[in-house]
Amino acid sequence: MQAIRYSKGFKMQCVREVEAGKSCAYAVQRKYKIKGSATVMRWVRQWGSGRYGKIIRVEKAHEVNEVGQLRSELRRVKEALADTHMELALEQAFLTVACEELDQSLEDFKKSTLAGGAPGGRSRPGVEGDLAV
């Protein structure tokens, strides 16, 4: 198969015909027996004035700043997550210091609180019975 090369002048002539409105890209392709179906349109996009082949994005009013709004929302969520991590780290440090002050290990404290009792093995009155159905 032979590759056909076209001069820049020939390409520009085809582009001028399409942009002048004399013919559409398909008609120019047939007129000059250009084999590629999208070749003339590619030339128009490449060397044309930009009227043809440009991608135009149509947005509704609420979509105009959607990307910016999503980015700012993501930034706010990241900041909130960082704040939560800091609060958790502070609470863990406070808990560690409190357990040291009470001469109790952190694991024992967690076990006693998860089991439903207060630290030190004492249960708080009225806590279990509050969920009446």
Short mmCIF file of C-alpha atoms in Angstrom, two decimals:
data_model
loop_
_atom_site.label_atom_id
_atom_site.label_comp_id
_atom_site.label_asym_id
_atom_site.label_seq_id
_atom_site.Cartn_x
_atom_site.Cartn_y
_atom_site.Cartn_z
CA MET A 1 0.00 0.00 0.00
CA GLN A 2 1.32 3.42 -0.91
CA ALA A 3 1.22 6.34 1.47
CA ILE A 4 0.04 9.55 -0.16
CA ARG A 5 1.62 12.78 1.07
CA TYR A 6 -0.05 16.11 0.49
CA SER A 7 1.74 19.45 0.41
CA LYS A 8 0.95 22.10 2.98
CA GLY A 9 -0.37 24.37 0.23
CA PHE A 10 -2.84 21.70 -0.92
CA LYS A 11 -3.96 21.14 2.67
CA MET A 12 -4.44 24.88 3.18
CA GLN A 13 -6.51 25.09 -0.02
CA CYS A 14 -8.81 22.33 1.27
CA VAL A 15 -9.10 24.07 4.65
CA ARG A 16 -9.97 27.40 2.97
CA GLU A 17 -12.72 25.72 0.93
CA VAL A 18 -14.27 24.20 4.04
CA GLU A 19 -14.03 27.38 6.10
CA ALA A 20 -15.40 29.54 3.28
CA GLY A 21 -18.53 27.42 3.32
CA LYS A 22 -18.18 26.39 -0.32
CA SER A 23 -18.12 22.70 0.61
CA CYS A 24 -18.22 20.51 3.64
CA ALA A 25 -15.20 18.41 4.62
CA TYR A 26 -16.73 15.29 3.10
CA ALA A 27 -17.36 17.05 -0.24
CA VAL A 28 -13.74 18.30 -0.34
CA GLN A 29 -12.57 14.77 0.42
CA ARG A 30 -14.59 13.37 -2.52
CA LYS A 31 -13.64 16.25 -4.86
CA TYR A 32 -9.90 15.64 -4.45
CA LYS A 33 -10.20 11.85 -3.90
CA ILE A 34 -8.60 11.97 -0.46
CA LYS A 35 -8.71 8.46 1.00
CA GLY A 36 -8.93 9.10 4.77
CA SER A 37 -12.44 9.82 6.00
CA ALA A 38 -11.30 12.20 8.76
CA THR A 39 -8.23 13.62 7.04
CA VAL A 40 -9.79 16.89 5.85
CA MET A 41 -11.39 17.55 9.25
CA ARG A 42 -8.03 16.94 10.93
CA TRP A 43 -6.47 19.52 8.58
CA VAL A 44 -9.27 21.97 9.40
CA ARG A 45 -8.66 21.53 13.13
CA GLN A 46 -4.89 21.79 12.69
CA TRP A 47 -4.58 24.71 10.27
CA GLY A 48 -8.00 26.32 10.29
CA SER A 49 -9.11 29.48 12.02
CA GLY A 50 -10.66 27.54 14.88
CA ARG A 51 -14.29 27.94 13.88
CA TYR A 52 -14.60 24.27 12.96
CA GLY A 53 -13.59 21.29 15.03
CA LYS A 54 -13.41 23.11 18.34
CA ILE A 55 -14.86 21.40 21.35
CA ILE A 56 -17.47 23.57 23.01
CA ARG A 57 -18.55 22.72 26.53
CA VAL A 58 -22.09 23.68 27.45
CA GLU A 59 -22.75 23.87 31.17
CA LYS A 60 -25.83 24.57 33.21
CA ALA A 61 -25.67 27.36 35.76
CA HIS A 62 -25.11 25.03 38.72
CA GLU A 63 -22.32 23.16 36.89
CA VAL A 64 -20.13 26.18 36.16
CA ASN A 65 -18.20 26.13 39.43
CA GLU A 66 -18.83 22.48 40.30
CA VAL A 67 -15.14 21.51 40.21
CA GLY A 68 -14.16 24.43 42.41
CA GLN A 69 -16.96 23.66 44.85
CA LEU A 70 -15.95 20.01 45.03
CA ARG A 71 -12.31 20.95 45.64
CA SER A 72 -13.22 23.34 48.46
CA GLU A 73 -15.53 20.71 49.99
CA LEU A 74 -12.73 18.14 49.81
CA ARG A 75 -10.36 20.61 51.51
CA ARG A 76 -12.92 21.20 54.30
CA VAL A 77 -13.39 17.45 54.79
CA LYS A 78 -9.62 16.90 54.94
CA GLU A 79 -9.29 19.67 57.53
CA ALA A 80 -12.11 18.17 59.60
CA LEU A 81 -10.43 14.75 59.43
CA ALA A 82 -7.11 16.26 60.54
CA ASP A 83 -8.87 18.00 63.45
CA THR A 84 -10.51 14.73 64.46
CA HIS A 85 -7.16 12.94 64.36
CA MET A 86 -5.66 15.63 66.61
CA GLU A 87 -8.55 15.37 69.08
CA LEU A 88 -8.18 11.58 69.17
CA ALA A 89 -4.43 11.84 69.78
CA LEU A 90 -5.04 14.32 72.62
CA GLU A 91 -7.70 12.10 74.20
CA GLN A 92 -5.41 9.07 74.00
CA ALA A 93 -2.59 11.02 75.63
CA PHE A 94 -4.95 12.27 78.35
CA LEU A 95 -6.20 8.73 78.96
CA THR A 96 -2.65 7.44 79.26
CA VAL A 97 -1.77 10.16 81.79
CA ALA A 98 -5.00 9.55 83.75
CA CYS A 99 -4.31 5.81 83.94
CA GLU A 100 -0.77 6.50 85.19
CA GLU A 101 -2.20 8.81 87.89
CA LEU A 102 -4.65 6.08 88.97
CA ASP A 103 -1.90 3.42 88.96
CA GLN A 104 -3.90 1.36 86.48
CA SER A 105 -2.78 -0.08 83.16
CA LEU A 106 -4.42 1.25 80.03
CA GLU A 107 -5.50 -2.26 78.95
CA ASP A 108 -7.21 -2.91 82.32
CA PHE A 109 -9.00 0.43 82.08
CA LYS A 110 -10.26 -0.34 78.58
CA LYS A 111 -11.41 -3.82 79.62
CA SER A 112 -13.29 -2.48 82.61
CA THR A 113 -14.98 0.28 80.59
CA LEU A 114 -15.88 -2.00 77.69
CA ALA A 115 -17.34 -4.54 80.11
CA GLY A 116 -19.84 -1.91 81.25
CA GLY A 117 -18.31 -1.12 84.60
CA ALA A 118 -16.64 2.02 85.75
CA PRO A 119 -12.88 2.12 86.22
CA GLY A 120 -11.75 0.30 89.35
CA GLY A 121 -14.42 -2.39 89.05
CA ARG A 122 -17.24 -0.27 90.50
CA SER A 123 -20.47 -0.11 88.54
CA ARG A 124 -22.42 3.08 88.25
CA PRO A 125 -25.98 2.89 89.52
CA GLY A 126 -28.71 3.40 86.97
CA VAL A 127 -26.58 2.99 83.87
CA GLU A 128 -27.70 -0.51 82.86
CA GLY A 129 -31.37 0.11 83.61
CA ASP A 130 -31.73 3.32 81.58
CA LEU A 131 -32.76 1.55 78.38
CA ALA A 132 -36.28 0.52 79.29
CA VAL A 133 -38.41 -0.63 76.38
#
